Short mmCIF file of C-alpha atoms in Angstrom, two decimals:
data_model
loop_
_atom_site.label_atom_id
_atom_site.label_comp_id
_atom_site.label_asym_id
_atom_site.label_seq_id
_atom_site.Cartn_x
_atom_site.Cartn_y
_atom_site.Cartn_z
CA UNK S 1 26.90 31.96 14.54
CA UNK S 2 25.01 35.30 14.06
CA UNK S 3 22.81 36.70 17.40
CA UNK S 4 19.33 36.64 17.06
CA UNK S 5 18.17 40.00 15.98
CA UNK S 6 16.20 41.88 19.09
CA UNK S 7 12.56 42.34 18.22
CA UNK S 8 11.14 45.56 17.77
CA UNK S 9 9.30 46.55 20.87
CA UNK S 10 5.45 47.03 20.13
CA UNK S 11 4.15 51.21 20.44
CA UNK S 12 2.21 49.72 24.10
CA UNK S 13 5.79 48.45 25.44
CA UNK S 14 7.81 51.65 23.83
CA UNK S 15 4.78 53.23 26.41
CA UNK S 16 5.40 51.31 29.53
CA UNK S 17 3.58 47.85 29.20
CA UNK S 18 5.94 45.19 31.15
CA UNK S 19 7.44 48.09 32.59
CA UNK S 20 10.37 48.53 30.21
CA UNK S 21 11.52 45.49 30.69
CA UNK S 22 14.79 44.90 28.66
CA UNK S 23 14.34 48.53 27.24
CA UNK S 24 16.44 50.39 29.51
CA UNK S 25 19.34 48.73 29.48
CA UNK S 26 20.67 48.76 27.11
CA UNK S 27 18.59 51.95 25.96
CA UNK S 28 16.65 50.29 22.97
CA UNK S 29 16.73 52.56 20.16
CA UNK S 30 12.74 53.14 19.26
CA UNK S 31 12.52 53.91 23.26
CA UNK S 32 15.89 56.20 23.15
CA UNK S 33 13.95 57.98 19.91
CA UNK S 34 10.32 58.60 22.26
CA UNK S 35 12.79 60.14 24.49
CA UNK S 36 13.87 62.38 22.70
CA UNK S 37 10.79 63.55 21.28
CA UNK S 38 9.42 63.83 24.27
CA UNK S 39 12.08 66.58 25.26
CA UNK S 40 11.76 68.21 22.74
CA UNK S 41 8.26 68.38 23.09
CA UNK S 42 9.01 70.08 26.45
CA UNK S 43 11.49 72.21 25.19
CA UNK S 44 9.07 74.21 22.43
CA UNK S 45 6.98 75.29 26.02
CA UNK S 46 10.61 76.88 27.27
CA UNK S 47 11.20 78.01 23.71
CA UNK S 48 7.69 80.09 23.43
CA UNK S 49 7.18 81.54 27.22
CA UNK S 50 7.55 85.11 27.45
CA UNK S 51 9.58 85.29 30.96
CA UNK S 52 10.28 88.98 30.53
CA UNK S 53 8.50 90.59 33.42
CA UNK S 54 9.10 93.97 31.43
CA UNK S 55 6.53 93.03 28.84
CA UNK S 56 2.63 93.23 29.41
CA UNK S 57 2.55 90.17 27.69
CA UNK S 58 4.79 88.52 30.38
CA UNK S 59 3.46 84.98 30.91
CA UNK S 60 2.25 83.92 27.27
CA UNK S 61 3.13 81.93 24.37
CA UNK S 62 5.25 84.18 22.13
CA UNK S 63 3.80 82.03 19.06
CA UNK S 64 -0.03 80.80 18.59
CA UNK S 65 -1.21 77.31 17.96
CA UNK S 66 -0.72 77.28 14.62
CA UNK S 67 2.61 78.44 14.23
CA UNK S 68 4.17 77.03 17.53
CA UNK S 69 6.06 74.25 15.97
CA UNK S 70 7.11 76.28 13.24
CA UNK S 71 8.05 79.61 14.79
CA UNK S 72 10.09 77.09 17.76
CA UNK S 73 12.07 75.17 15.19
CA UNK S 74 10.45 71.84 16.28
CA UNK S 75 10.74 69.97 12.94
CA UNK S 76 9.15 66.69 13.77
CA UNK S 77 6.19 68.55 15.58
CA UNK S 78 5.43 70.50 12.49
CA UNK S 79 5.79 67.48 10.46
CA UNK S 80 3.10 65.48 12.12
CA UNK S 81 1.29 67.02 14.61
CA UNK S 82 -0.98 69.59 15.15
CA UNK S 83 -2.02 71.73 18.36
CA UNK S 84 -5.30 71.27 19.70
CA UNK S 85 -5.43 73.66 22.47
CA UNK S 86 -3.48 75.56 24.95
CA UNK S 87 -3.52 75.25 28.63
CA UNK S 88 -3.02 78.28 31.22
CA UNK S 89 -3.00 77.67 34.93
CA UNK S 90 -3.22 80.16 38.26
CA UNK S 91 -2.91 79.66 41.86
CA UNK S 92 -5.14 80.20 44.75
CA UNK S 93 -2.30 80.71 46.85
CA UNK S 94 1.44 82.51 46.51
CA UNK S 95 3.41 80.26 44.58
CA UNK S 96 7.19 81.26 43.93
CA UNK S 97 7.35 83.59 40.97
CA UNK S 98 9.74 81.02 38.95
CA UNK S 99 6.17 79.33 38.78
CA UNK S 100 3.65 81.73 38.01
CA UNK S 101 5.96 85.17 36.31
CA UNK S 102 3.60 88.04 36.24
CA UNK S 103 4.29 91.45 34.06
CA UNK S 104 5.58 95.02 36.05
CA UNK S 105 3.03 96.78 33.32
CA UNK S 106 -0.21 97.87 34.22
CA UNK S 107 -1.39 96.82 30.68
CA UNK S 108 -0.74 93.22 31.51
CA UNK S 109 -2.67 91.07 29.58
CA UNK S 110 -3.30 89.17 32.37
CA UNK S 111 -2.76 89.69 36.57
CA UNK S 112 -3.28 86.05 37.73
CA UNK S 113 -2.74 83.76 34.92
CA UNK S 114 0.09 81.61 32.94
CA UNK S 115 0.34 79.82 30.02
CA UNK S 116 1.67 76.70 31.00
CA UNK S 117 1.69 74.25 28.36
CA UNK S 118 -0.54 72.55 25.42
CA UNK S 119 -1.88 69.65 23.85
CA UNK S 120 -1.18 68.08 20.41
CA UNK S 121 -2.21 65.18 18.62
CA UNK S 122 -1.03 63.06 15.69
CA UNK S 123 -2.33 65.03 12.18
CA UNK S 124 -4.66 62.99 9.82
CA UNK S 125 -1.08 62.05 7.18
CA UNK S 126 1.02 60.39 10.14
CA UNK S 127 -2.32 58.67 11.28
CA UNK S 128 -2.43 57.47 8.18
CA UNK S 129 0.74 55.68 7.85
CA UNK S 130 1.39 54.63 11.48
CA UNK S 131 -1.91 53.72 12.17
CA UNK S 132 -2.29 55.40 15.40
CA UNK S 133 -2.99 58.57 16.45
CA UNK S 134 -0.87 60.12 19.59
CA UNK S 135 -2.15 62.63 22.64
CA UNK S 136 0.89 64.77 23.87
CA UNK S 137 0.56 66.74 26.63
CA UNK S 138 3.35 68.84 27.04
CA UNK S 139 3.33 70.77 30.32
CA UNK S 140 6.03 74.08 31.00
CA UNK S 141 8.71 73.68 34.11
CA UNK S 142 10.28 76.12 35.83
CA UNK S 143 12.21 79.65 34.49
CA UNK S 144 14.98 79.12 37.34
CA UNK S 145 15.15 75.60 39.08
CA UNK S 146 15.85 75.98 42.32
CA UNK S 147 14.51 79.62 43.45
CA UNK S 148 11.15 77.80 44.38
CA UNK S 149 12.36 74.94 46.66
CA UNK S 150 13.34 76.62 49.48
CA UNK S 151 10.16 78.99 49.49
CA UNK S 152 7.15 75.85 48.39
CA UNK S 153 7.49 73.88 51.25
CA UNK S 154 6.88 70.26 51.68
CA UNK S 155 3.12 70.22 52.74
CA UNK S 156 0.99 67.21 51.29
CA UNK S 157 -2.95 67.83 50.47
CA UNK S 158 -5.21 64.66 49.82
CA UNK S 159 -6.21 63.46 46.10
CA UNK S 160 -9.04 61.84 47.12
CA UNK S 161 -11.60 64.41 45.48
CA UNK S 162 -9.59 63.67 41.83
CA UNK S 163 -10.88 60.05 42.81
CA UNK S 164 -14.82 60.89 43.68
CA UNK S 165 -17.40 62.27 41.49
CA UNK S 166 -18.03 65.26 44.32
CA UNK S 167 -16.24 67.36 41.70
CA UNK S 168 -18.90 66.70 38.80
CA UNK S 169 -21.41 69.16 38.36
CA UNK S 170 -25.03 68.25 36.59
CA UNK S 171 -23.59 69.25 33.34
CA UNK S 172 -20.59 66.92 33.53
CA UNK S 173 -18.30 69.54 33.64
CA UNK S 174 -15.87 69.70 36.60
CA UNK S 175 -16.66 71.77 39.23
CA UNK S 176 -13.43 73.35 40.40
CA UNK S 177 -14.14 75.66 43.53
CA UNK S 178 -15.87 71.84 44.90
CA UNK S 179 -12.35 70.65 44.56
CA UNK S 180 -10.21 73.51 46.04
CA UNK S 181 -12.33 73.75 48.83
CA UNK S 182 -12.06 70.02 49.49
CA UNK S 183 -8.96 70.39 50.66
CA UNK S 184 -8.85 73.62 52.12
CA UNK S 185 -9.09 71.91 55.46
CA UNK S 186 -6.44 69.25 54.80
CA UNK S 187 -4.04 68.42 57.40
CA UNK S 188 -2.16 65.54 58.07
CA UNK S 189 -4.42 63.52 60.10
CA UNK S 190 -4.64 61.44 57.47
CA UNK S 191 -1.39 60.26 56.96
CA UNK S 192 -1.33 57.11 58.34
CA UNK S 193 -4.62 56.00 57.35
CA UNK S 194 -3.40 55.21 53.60
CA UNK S 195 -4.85 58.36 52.23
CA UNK S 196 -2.81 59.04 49.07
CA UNK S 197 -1.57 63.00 49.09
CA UNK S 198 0.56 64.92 46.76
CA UNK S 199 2.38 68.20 47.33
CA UNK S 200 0.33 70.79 47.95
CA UNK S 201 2.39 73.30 45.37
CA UNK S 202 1.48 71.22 42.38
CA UNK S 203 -2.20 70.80 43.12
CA UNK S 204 -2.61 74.04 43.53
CA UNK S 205 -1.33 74.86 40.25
CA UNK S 206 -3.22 72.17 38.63
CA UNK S 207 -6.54 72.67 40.54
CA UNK S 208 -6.82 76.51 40.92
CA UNK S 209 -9.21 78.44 38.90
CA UNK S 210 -9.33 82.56 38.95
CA UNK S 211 -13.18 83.65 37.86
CA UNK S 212 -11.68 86.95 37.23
CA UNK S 213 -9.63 85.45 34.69
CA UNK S 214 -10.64 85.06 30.99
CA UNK S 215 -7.93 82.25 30.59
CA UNK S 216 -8.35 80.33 33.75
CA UNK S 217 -12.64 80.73 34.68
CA UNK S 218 -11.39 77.03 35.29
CA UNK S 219 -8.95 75.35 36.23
CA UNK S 220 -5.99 73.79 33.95
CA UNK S 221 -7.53 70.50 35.24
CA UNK S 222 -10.13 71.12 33.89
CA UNK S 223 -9.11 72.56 30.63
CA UNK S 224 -7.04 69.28 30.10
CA UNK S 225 -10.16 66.90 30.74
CA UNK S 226 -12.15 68.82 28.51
CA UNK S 227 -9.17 68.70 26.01
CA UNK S 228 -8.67 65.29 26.04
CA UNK S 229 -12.50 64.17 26.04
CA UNK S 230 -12.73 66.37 22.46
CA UNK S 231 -9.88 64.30 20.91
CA UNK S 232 -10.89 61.05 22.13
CA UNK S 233 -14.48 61.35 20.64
CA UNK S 234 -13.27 63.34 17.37
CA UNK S 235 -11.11 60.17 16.70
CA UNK S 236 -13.14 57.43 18.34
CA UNK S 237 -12.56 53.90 17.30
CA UNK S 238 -8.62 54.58 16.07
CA UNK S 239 -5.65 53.67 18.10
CA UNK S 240 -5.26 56.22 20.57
CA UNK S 241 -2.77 56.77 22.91
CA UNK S 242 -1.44 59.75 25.72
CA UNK S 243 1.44 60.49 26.50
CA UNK S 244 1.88 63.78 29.19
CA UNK S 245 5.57 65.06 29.30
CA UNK S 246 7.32 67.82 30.97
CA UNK S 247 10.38 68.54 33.28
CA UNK S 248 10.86 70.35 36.72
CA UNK S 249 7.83 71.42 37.81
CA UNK S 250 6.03 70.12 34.15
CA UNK S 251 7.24 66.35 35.13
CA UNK S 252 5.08 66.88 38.17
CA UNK S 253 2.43 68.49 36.98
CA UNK S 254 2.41 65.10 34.10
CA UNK S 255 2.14 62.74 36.97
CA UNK S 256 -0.23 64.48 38.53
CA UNK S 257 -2.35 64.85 34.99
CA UNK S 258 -1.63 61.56 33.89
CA UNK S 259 -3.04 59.94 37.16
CA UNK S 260 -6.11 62.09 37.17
CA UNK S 261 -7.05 61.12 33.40
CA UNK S 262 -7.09 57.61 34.12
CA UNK S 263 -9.38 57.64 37.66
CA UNK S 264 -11.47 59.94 35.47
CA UNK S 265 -12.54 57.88 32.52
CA UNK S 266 -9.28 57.13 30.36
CA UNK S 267 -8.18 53.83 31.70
CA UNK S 268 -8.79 51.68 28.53
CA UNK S 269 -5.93 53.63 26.40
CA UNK S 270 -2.78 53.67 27.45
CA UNK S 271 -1.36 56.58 29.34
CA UNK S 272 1.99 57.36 29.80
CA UNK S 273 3.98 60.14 31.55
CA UNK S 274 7.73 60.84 30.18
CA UNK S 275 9.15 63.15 32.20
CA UNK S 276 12.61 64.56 33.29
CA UNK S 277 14.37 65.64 36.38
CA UNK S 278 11.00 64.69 38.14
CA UNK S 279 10.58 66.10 41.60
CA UNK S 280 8.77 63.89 44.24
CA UNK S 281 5.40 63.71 43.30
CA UNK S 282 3.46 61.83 46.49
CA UNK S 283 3.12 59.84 49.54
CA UNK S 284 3.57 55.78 49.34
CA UNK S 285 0.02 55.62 48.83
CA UNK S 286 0.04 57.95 45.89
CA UNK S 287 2.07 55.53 44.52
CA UNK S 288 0.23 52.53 44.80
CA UNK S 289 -2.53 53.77 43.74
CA UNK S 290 -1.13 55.41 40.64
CA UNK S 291 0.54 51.61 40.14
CA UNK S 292 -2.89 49.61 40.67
CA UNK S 293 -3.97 51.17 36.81
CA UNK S 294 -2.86 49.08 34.47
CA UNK S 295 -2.84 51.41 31.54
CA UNK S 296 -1.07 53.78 32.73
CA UNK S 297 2.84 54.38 33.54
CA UNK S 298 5.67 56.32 34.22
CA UNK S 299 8.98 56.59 32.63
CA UNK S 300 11.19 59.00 34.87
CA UNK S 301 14.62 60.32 33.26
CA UNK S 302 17.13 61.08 35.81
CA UNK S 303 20.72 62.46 35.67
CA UNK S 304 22.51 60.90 38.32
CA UNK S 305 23.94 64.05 39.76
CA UNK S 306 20.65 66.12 39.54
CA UNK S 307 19.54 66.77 43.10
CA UNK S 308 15.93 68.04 42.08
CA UNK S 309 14.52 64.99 42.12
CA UNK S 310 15.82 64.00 45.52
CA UNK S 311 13.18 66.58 46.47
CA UNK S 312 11.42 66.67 49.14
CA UNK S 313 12.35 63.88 50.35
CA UNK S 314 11.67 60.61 51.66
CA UNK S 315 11.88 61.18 54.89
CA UNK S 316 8.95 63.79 54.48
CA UNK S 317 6.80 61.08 53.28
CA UNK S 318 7.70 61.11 49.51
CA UNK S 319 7.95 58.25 47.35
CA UNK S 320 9.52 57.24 43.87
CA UNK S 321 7.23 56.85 40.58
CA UNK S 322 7.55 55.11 38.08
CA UNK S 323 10.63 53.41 36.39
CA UNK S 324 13.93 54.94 35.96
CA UNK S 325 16.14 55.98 33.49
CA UNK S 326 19.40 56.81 35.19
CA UNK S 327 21.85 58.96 33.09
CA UNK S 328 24.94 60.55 33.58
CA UNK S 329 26.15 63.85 32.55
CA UNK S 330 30.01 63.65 33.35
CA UNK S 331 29.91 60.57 30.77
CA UNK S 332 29.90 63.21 28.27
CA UNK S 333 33.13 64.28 26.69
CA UNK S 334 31.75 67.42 25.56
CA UNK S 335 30.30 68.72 28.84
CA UNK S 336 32.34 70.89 31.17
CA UNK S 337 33.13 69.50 34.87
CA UNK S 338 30.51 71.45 35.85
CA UNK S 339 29.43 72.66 39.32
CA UNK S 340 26.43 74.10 39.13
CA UNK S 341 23.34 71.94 39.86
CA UNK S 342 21.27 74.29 37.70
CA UNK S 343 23.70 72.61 34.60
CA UNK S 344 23.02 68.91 36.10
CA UNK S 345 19.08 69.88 36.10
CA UNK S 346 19.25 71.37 32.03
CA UNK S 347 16.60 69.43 29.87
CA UNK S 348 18.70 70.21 26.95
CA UNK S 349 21.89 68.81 29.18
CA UNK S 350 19.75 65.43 29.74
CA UNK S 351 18.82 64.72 26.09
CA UNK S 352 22.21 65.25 25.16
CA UNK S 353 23.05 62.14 27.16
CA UNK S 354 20.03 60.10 26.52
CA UNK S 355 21.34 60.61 22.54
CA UNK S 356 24.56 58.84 23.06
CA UNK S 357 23.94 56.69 26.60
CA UNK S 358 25.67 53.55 26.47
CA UNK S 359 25.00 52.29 29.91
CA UNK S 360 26.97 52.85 33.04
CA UNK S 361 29.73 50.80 31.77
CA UNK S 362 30.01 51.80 28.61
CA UNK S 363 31.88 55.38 27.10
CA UNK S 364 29.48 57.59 25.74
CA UNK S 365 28.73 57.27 21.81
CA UNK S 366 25.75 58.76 19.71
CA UNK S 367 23.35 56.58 18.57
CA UNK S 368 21.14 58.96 16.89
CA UNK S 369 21.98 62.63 15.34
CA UNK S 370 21.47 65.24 17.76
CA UNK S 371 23.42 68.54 17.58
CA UNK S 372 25.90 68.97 20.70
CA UNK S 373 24.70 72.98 20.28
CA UNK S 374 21.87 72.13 21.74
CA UNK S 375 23.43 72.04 25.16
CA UNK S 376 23.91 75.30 25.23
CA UNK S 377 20.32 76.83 24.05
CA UNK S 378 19.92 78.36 27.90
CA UNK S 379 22.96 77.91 29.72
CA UNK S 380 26.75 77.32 29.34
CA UNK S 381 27.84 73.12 30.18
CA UNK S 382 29.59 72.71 26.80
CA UNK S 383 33.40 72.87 26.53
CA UNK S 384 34.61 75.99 25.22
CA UNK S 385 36.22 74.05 22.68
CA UNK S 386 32.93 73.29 21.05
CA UNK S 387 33.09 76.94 19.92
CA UNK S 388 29.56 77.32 20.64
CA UNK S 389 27.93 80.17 22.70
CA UNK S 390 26.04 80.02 26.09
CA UNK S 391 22.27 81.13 25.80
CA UNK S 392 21.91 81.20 22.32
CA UNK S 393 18.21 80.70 22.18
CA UNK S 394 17.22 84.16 22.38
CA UNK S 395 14.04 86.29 20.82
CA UNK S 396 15.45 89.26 18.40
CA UNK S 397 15.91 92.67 19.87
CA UNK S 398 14.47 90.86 22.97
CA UNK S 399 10.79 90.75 21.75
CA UNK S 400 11.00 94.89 20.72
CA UNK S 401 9.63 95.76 17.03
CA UNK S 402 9.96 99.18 15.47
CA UNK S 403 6.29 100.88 14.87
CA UNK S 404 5.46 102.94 11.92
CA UNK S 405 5.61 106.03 14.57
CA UNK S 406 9.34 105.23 15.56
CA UNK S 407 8.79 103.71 18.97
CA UNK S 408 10.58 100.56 19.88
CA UNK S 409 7.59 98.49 22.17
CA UNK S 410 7.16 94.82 22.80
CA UNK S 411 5.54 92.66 20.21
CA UNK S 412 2.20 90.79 21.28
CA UNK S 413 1.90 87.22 20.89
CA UNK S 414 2.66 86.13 17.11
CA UNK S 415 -1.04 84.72 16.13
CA UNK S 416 -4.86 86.40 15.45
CA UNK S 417 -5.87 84.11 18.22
CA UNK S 418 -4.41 86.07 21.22
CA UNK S 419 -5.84 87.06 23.41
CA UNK S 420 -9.24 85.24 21.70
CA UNK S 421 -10.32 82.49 23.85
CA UNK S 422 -11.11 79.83 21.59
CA UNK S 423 -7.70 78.67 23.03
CA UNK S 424 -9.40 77.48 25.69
CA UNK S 425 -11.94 74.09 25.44
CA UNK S 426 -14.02 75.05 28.38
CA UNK S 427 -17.05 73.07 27.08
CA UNK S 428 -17.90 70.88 25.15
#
């Protein structure tokens, strides 16, 4: 007698609700599909950053909202979604330069600020037919995994003014030096009393503003919130959903984000964060509070051998978030025995598997098309028998273009909207 074909899961369980329950194992295939979009969501903010400290235009998108999905090859972004905005952070403190790269030029566009991610939503066509119209938040990592650990520290700083209206000013808008200076006083007093905290490296990011700065006058917090309260009232009274991705320091930085959009007026959509090769986020009570909102969830996709996300640590006072999908890159019959942990950390590495992951048990098999050259876009894990090179995805004549005088400079950002600000939703 014939099994019982498996129901579809519904878009709210494919987003967390029941937890994943029978999703994960085995990987269901809709879910496995998210996944992957998801990445490569993630991967178009690696694909775009200008990294080159060389160039004044060192720490922006190469490519401009309207041509980011196109110029990045992402096929199913350009398909159905549009960008709404960009979002560029700062720090108030020294943050590890694999965080926050700034230009050697003294024409750099700017001295403080990054461009560290953007938001898209469904376009009007795929709304259409799926009835429902998706929020991604796609946030940047990291240039070079591990150069920040050592040099961040472990230090936790209260959330408690992302929970309290202290940070609203009389417009409504969020008043970020109220916020920083919150918790310029933090200590760990507090850390017994059931006070939930976060690392102090990723709410900086996410909370610092630079006045001086015409891309971060606020914060990326607040850049978000005003983001996602434009979209939500454009499309009011359709099927909305969010869901924040990113991986390294971007996973963070989405369970950070994710938490904050629900205590601040999003909890009756559902909000999910995908993320990959998530560091430890917060303290136990971080944790139960971010698991007390109903609508909103956490999907964590973890290589087995990846030792990021072992970090800091529990006995530092860190916690776990969200379910887990554990993978395994030496499954892989394509992937060298590699030692390097930067290899077992690769996005590109972790999608790979999540394409053909069979379970723990089981040998690994594709289950959806995805090109093995992938792997190698920005390092070198694949066999040398897959004849394909290491660091492939490269910018041509490394972002130089010929000028009608003969000089060979870098090329600014593809796009008329650089450096114009109406990247930015600052008000609304």
């Amino acid at each position: 007698m014939a099994a019982t074909p498996k129901p579809e899961p519904t878009w709210p369980q494919l987003l967390g609700k029941g937890n994943w329950s029978n999703l994960l194992d085995p990987l269901d295939l809709s879910l496995r599909k998210l996944i992957l979009l998801s990445g490569d969501f993630i991967q178009v903010t690696y694909d775009t950053f200008n990294n080159d400290p060389d160039s004044k235009y060192c720490g922006t998108s190469r490519y401009g909202r309207s041509i980011l999905f196109d110029r990045t090859m992402f096929k199913e972004g350009q398909a159905h979604y549009d960008v709404h905005s960009f979002l560029y952070g700062t720090a108030r403190v020294s943050v590890p330069e694999a965080m926050l790269l700034h230009s050697h030029s003294r024409e750099a566009w700017d001295r403080e600020s990054n461009w560290i991610g953007y938001v898209a939503v469904t376009n009007d066509e795929t709304a259409a037919a799926t009835g429902r119209r998706n929020i991604y938040v796609a946030w940047r990592g990291t240039t070079r995994d591990y150069e920040w650990i050592d040099v961040l520290g472990a230090k936790q700083v209260s959330v408690l003014p992302l929970l309290t209206e202290s940070n609203i000013d009389e417009d409504g808008q969020i008043d970020d030096d109220t916020l920083t200076k919150s918790n310029s006083s933090d200590d760990d007093d507090d850390d017994e009393d059931g006070t939930p905290k976060v690392m102090l490296g990723w709410y900086t990011i996410y909370t610092s503003n630079d006045p001086k700065s015409p891309f971060t006058k606020t914060s990326v917090r607040t850049q978000l919130l005003n983001s996602i309260k434009e979209i939500t009232r454009k499309y009011e009274g359709e099927n909305l959903s969010i869901i924040l991705t990113g991986h390294s320091l971007g996973a963070s930085l989405s369970i950070l984000s994710a938490f904050d959009l629900v205590e601040n007026g999003f909890n009756n959509i559902p909000v999910a964060a995908i993320v990959f090769g998530c560091p430890q986020v917060g303290n136990k009570a971080f944790k139960e509070k971010f698991n007390s909102h109903i609508n909103l969830k956490a999907l964590h996709v973890r290589n087995k051998i990846d030792l990021i996300p072992h970090y800091p640590s529990r006995l530092l006072g860190y916690r776990f978030i969200g379910a887990e999908l554990e993978i395994d890159t030496r499954k892989s019959p394509y992937l060298k025995d590699s030692k390097n942990p930067s290899d077992w950390h690769n996005l590109q590495a972790m999608l790979h598997i999540v394409a053909g992951w069979n379970g723990e048990d089981e040998p690994f098999k594709f289950r959806v098309k995805r090109s093995v050259a992938l792997v190698n876009k920005s390092c070198e894990f694949l066999k040398d028998e897959c004849l394909v090179p290491g660091v492939w995805w490269i910018v041509k004549n490394k972002g130089l273009i010929l000028t009608e005088d003969g000089d060979w400079i870098f090329a600014p950002p593809e796009d008329e909207e650089f450096p114009g600000l109406e990247n930015l939703i600052v008000s609304k």
